[in-house]
PDB file of C-alpha atoms in Angstrom:
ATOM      1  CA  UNK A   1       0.000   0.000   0.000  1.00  0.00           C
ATOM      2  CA  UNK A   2       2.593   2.249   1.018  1.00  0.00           C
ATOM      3  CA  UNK A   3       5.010   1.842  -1.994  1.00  0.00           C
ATOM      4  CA  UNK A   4       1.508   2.647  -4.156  1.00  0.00           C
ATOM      5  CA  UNK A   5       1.064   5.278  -2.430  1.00  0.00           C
ATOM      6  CA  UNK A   6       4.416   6.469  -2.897  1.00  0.00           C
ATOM      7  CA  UNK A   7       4.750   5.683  -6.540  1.00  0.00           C
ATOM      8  CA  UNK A   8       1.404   7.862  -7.416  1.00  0.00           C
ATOM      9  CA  UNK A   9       2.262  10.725  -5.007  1.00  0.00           C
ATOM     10  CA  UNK A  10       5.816  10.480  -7.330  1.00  0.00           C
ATOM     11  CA  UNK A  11       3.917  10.599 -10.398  1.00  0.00           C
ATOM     12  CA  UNK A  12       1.929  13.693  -9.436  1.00  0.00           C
ATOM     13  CA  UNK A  13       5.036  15.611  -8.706  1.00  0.00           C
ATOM     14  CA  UNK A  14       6.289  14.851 -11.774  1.00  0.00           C
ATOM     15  CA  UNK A  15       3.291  15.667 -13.455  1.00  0.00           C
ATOM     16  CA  UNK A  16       3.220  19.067 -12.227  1.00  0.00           C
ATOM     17  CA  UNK A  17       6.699  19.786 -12.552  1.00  0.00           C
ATOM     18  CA  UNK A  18       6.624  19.152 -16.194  1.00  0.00           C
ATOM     19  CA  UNK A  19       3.711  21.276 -16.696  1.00  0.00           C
ATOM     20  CA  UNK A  20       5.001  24.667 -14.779  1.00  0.00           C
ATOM     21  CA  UNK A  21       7.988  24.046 -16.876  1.00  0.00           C
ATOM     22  CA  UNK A  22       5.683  24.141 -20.179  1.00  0.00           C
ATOM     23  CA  UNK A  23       3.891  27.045 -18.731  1.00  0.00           C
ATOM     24  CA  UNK A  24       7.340  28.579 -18.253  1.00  0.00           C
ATOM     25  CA  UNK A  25       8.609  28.478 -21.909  1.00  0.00           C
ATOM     26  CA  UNK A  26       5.308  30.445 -22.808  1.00  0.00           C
ATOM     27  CA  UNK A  27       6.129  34.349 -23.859  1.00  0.00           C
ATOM     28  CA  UNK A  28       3.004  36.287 -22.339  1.00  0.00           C
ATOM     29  CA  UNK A  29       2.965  39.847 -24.484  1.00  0.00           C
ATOM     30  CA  UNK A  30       2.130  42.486 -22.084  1.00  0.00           C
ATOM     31  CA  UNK A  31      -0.465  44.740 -22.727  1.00  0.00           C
ATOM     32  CA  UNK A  32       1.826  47.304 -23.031  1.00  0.00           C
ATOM     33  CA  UNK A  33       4.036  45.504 -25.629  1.00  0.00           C
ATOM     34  CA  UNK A  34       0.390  45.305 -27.688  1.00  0.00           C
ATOM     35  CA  UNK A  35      -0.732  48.894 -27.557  1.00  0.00           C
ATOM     36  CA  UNK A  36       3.261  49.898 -28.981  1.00  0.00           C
ATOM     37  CA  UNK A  37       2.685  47.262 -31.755  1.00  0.00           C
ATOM     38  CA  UNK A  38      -0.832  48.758 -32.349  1.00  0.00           C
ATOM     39  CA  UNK A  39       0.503  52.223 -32.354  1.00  0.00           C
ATOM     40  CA  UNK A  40       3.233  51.619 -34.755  1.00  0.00           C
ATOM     41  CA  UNK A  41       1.050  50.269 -37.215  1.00  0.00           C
ATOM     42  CA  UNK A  42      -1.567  52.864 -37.020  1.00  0.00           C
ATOM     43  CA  UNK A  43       1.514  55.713 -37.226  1.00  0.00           C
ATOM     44  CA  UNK A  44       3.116  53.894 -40.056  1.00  0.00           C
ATOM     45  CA  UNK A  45      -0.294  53.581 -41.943  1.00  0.00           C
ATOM     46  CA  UNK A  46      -0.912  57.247 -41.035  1.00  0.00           C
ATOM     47  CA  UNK A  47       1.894  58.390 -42.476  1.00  0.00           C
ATOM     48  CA  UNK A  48       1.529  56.181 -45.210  1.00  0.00           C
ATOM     49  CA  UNK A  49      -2.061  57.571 -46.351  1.00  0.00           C
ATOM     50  CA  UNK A  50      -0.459  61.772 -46.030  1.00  0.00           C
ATOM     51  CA  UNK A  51       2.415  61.045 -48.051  1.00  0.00           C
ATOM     52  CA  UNK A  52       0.460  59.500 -50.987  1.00  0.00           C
ATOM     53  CA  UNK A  53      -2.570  61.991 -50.783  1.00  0.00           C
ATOM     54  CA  UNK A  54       0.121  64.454 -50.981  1.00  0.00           C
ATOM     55  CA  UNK A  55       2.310  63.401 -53.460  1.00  0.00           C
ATOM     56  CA  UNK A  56      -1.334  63.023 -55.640  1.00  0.00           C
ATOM     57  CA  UNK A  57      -1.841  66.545 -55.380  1.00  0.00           C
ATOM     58  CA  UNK A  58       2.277  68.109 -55.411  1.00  0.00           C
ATOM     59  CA  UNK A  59       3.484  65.258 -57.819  1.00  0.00           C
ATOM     60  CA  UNK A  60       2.648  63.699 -61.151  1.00  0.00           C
ATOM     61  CA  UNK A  61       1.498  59.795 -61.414  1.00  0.00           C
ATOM     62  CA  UNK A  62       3.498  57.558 -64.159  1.00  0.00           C
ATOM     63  CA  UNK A  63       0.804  56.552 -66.182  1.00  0.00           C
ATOM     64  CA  UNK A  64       1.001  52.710 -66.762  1.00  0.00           C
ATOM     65  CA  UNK A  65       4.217  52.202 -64.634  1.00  0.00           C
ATOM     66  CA  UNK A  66       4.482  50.513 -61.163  1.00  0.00           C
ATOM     67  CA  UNK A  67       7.058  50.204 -57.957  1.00  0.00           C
ATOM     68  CA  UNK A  68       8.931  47.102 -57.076  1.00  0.00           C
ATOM     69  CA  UNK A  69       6.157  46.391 -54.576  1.00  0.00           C
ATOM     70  CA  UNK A  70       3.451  47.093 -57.438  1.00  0.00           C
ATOM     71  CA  UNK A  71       1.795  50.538 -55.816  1.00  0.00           C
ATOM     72  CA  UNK A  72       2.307  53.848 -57.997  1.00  0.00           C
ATOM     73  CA  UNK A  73       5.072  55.668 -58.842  1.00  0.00           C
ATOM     74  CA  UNK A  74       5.002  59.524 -58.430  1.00  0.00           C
ATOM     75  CA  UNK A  75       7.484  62.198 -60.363  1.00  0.00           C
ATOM     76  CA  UNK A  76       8.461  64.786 -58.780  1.00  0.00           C
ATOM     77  CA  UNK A  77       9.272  68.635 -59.465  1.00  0.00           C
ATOM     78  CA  UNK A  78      13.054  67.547 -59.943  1.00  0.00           C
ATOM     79  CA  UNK A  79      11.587  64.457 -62.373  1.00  0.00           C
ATOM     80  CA  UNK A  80      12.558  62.586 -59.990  1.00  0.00           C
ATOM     81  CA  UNK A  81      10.462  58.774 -59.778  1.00  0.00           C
ATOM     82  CA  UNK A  82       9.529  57.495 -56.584  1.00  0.00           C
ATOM     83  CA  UNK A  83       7.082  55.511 -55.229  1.00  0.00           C
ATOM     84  CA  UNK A  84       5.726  55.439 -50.824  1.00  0.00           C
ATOM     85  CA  UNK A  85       6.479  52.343 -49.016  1.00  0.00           C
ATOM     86  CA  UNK A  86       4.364  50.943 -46.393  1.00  0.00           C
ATOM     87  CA  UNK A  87       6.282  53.307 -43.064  1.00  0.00           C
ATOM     88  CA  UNK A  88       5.074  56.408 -45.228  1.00  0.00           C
ATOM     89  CA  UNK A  89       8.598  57.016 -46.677  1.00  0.00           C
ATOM     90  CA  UNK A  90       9.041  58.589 -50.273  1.00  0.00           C
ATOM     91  CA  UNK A  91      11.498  55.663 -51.671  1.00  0.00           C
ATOM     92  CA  UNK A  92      13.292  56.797 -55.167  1.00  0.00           C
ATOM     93  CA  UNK A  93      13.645  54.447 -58.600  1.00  0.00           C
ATOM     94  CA  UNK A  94      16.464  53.923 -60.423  1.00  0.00           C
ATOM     95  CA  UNK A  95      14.957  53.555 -64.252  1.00  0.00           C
ATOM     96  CA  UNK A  96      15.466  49.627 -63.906  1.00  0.00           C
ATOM     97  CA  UNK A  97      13.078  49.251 -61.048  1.00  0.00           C
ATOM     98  CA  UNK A  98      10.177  50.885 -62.648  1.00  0.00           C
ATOM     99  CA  UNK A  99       7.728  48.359 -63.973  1.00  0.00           C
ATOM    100  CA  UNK A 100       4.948  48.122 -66.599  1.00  0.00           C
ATOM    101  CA  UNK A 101       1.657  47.477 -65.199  1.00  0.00           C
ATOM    102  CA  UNK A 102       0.067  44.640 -66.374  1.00  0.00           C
ATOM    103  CA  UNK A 103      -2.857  45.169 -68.585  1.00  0.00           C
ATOM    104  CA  UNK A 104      -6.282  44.190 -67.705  1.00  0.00           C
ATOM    105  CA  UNK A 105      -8.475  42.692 -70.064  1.00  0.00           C
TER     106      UNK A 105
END
């Protein structure tokens, strides 16, 4: 009796030992972690949205071309081609980056 006793009280410890070391390995985001993530994004799509809506009113569109990443590409006053990533940065085009856009049928 005693040495079944023994042998299930043994098991339980283990038992529980290997699951607060599971629980251990576990990263828990904080929620302050969360509102910095949520606040880059919304800054980076922020910015993102002013620099195109600007450059559509300063700067010319390239008619049939596209960016790397397949958005528009913008001339500037200096002819100058660049197209706005997704952080809201102006990022320029050397000629062999610039793309035709496909045609739709």
């Amino acid at each position: 009796m005693k040495m079944r006793f023994l042998s299930g009280l043994f098991a339980l410890a283990l038992a529980a030992t290997v699951s607060f070391s599971a629980q251990a390995q576990e990263k828990k985001k904080t929620v302050g972690e969360t509102i910095d993530k949520t606040a880059s994004k919304v800054g980076n799509k922020t910015a993102e949205v002013a620099v195109k809506g600007s450059a559509k009113v300063s700067d010319k569109t390239y008619k049939g071309k596209m960016a790397p990443d397949g958005s528009n590409v913008y001339i500037n006053g200096n002819n100058r081609k660049y197209y706005v990533n997704k952080k809201g940065k102006k990022v320029y085009l050397k000629a062999s980056q610039i793309k035709d856009k496909p045609v739709k049928n």
